Short mmCIF file of C-alpha atoms and ligand atoms in Angstrom, two decimals:
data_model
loop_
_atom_site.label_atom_id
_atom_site.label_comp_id
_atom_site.label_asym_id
_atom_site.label_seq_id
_atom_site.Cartn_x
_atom_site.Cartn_y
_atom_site.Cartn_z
CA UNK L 1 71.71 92.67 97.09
CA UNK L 2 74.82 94.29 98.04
CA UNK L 3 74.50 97.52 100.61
CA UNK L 4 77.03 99.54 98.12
CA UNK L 5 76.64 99.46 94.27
CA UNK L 6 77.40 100.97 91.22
CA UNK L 7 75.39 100.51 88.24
CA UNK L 8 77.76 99.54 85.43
CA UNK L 9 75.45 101.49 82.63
CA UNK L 10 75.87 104.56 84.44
CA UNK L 11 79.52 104.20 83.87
CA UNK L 12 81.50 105.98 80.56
CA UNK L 13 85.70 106.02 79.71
CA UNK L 14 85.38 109.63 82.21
CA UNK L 15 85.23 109.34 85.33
CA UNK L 16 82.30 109.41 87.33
CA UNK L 17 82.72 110.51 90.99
CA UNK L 18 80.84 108.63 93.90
CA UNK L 19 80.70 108.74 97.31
CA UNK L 20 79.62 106.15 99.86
CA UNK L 21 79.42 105.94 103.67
CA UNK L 22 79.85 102.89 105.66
CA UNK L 23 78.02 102.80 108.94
CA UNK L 24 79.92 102.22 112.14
CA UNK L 25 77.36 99.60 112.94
CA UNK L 26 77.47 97.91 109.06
CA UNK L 27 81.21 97.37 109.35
CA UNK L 28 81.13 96.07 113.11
CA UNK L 29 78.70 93.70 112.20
CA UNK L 30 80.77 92.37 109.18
CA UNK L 31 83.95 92.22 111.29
CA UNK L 32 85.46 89.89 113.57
CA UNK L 33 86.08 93.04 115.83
CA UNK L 34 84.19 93.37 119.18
CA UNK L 35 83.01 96.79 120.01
CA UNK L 36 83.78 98.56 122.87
CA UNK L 37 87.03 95.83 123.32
CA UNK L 38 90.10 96.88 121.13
CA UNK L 39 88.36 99.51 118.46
CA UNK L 40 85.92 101.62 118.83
CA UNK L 41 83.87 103.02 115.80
CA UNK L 42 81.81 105.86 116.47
CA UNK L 43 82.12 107.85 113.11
CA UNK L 44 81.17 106.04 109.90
CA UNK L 45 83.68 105.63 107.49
CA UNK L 46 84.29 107.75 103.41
CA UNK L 47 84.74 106.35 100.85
CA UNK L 48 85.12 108.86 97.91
CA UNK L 49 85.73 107.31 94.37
CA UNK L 50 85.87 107.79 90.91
CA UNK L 51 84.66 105.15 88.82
CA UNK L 52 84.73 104.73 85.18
CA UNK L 53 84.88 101.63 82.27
CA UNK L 54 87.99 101.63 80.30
CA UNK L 55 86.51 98.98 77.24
CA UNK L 56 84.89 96.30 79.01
CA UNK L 57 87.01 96.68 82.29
CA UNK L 58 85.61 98.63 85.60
CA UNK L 59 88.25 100.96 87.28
CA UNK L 60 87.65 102.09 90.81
CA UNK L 61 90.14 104.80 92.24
CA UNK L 62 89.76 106.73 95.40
CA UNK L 63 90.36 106.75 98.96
CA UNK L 64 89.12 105.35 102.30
CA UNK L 65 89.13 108.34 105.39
CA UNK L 66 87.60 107.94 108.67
CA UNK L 67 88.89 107.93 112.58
CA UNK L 68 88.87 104.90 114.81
CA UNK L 69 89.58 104.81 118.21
CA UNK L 70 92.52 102.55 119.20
CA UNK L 71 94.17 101.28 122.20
CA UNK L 72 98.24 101.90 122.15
CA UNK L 73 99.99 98.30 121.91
CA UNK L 74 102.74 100.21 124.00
CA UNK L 75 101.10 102.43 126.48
CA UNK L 76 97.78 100.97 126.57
CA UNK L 77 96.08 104.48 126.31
CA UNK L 78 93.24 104.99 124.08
CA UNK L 79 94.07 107.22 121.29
CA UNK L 80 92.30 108.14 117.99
CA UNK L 81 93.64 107.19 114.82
CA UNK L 82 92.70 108.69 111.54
CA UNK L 83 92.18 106.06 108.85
CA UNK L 84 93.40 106.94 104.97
CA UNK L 85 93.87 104.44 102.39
CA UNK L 86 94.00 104.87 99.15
CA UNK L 87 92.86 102.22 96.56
CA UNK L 88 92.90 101.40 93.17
CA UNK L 89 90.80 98.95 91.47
CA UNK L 90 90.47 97.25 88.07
CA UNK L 91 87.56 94.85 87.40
CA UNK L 92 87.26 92.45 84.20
CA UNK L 93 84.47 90.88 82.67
CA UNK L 94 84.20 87.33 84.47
CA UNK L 95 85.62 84.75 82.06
CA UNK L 96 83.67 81.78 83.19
CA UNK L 97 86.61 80.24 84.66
CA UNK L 98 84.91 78.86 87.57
CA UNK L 99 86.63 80.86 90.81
CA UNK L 100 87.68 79.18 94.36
CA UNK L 101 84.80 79.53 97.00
CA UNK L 102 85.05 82.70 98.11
CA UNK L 103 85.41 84.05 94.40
CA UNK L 104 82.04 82.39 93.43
CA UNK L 105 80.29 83.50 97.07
CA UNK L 106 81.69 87.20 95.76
CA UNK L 107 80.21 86.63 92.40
CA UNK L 108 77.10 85.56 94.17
CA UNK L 109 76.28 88.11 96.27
CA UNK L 110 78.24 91.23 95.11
CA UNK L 111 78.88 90.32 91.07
CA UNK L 112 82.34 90.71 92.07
CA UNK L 113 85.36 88.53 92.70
CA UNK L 114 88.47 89.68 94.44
CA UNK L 115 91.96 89.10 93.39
CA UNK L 116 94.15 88.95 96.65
CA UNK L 117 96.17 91.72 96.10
CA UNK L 118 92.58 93.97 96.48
CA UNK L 119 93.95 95.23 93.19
CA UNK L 120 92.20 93.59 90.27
CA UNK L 121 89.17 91.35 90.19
CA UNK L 122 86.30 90.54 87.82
CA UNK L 123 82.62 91.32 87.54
CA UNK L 124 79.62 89.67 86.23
CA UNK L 125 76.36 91.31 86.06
CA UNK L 126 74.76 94.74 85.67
CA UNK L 127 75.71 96.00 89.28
CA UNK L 128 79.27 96.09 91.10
CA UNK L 129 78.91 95.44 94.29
CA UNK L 130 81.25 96.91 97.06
CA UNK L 131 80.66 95.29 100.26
CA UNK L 132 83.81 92.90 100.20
CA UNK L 133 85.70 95.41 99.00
CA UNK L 134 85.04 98.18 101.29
CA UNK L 135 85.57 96.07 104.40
CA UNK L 136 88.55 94.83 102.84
CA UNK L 137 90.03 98.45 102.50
CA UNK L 138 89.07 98.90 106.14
CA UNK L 139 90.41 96.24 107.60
CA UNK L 140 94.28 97.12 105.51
CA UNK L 141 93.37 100.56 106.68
CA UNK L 142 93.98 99.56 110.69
CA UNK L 143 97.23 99.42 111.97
CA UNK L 144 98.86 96.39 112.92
CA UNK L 145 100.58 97.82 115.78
CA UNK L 146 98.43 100.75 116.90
CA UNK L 147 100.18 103.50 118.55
CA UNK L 148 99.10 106.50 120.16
CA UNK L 149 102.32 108.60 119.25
CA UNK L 150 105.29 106.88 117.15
CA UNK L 151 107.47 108.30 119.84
CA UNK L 152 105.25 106.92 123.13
CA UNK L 153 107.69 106.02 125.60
CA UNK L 154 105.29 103.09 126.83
CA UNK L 155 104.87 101.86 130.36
CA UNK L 156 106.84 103.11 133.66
CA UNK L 157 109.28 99.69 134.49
CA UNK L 158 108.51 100.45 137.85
CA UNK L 159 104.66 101.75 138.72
CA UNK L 160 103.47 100.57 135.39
CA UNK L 161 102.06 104.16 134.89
CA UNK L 162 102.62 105.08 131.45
CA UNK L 163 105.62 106.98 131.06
CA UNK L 164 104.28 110.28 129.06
CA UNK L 165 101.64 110.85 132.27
CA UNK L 166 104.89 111.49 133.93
CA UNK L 167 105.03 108.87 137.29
CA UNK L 168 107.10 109.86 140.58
CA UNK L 169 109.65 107.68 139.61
CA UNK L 170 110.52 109.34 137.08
CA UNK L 171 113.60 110.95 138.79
CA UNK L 172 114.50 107.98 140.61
CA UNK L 173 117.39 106.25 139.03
CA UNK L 174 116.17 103.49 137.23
CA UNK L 175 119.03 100.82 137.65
CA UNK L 176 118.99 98.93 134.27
CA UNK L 177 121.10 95.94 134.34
CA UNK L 178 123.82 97.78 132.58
CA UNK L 179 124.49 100.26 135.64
CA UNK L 180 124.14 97.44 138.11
CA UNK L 181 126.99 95.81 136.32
CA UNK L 182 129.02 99.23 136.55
CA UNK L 183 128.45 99.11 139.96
CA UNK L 184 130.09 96.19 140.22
CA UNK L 185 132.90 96.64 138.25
CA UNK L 186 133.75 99.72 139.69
CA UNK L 187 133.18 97.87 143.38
CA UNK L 188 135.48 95.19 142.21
CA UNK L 189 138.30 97.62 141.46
CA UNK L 190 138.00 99.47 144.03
CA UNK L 191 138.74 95.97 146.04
CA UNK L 192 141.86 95.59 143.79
CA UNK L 193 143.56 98.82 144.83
CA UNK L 194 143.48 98.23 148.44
ZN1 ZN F 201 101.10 104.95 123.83
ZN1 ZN F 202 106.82 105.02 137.52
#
């Protein structure tokens, strides 16, 4: 039985609004994510939808909000990072055609199968399940390249500090390989004049 359901006889053509929350604890469990390593979940996550059956199809609209804490990929400083996704999703009646594996383990345990797109899918049963779905939505949700500002300068070339903290080098001169070459250039002409 899934964790997250909606009973399809409860549903009309208006929409009827639900609201489900997902467990820090459910969704590290279900996910290939370590805690305490690269995200840390310590609020659970809201899912607030409106569901409703347009003829025989299921439609599920609403959106995903929650907070995660994330390391930077630039700075390495942990950061939080509110979540927000919305979705939209249209279930038919299964057809029979028989699905690939992961379709029919869907079916199986949640009466649902997934397109890939997370944006259509069928059903089969009295109950939708949303357990696929809502980790799916969380997992799009995190960002690929998590940063703590979009601006962060990252790490100090030098001390490795990150740069924001403000390091002591910070009013050295930094010689980039451009200004070494300068150097040069202007050494070399200076050479030519004498
Ligand atoms: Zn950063
Ligand atoms: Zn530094």
């Amino acid at each position: 039985m899934p964790d997250f359901r909606i009973q399809i006889e409860r549903l009309t053509d208006r929409k009827t609004p639900f609201e489900f929350e997902v467990a820090p604890a459910w969704w590290l469990a279900r996910s290939e994510v370590p805690e305490g390593d690269s995200v840390v979940v310590s609020e659970p996550f809201r899912f607030a939808l409106d569901a409703s059956r347009v003829s025989d199809d299921v439609v599920i609209e609403g959106t995903l909000e929650g907070e995660v804490g994330l390391e930077c990929s630039r700075c390495g400083k942990r950061y939080p990072q509110a979540l927000r996704e919305p979705f939209r999703l249209v279930l038919e009646p299964f057809d029979g055609q028989a699905p690939d594996p992961e379709g029919e383990k869907g079916l199986a345990e949640n009466g649902v199968c997934l397109g890939e797109d997370l944006e259509a899918g069928s059903y089969r049963g009295a109950v939708v399940g949303l357990d696929d779905f809502f980790g799916e939505v969380i997992a799009l949700a995190m960002p690929l390249q998590p940063l703590c500002d979009e601006d962060c300068p990252g790490l100090c070339a030098h001390c490795g500090a990150p740069r924001d903290a403000g390091c002591d080098c910070e009013d050295e001169k930094i010689e980039s390989p451009f200004s070494a070459l300068a150097g040069l250039k202007a050494q070399l002409e200076a050479e030519q004049q004498d």
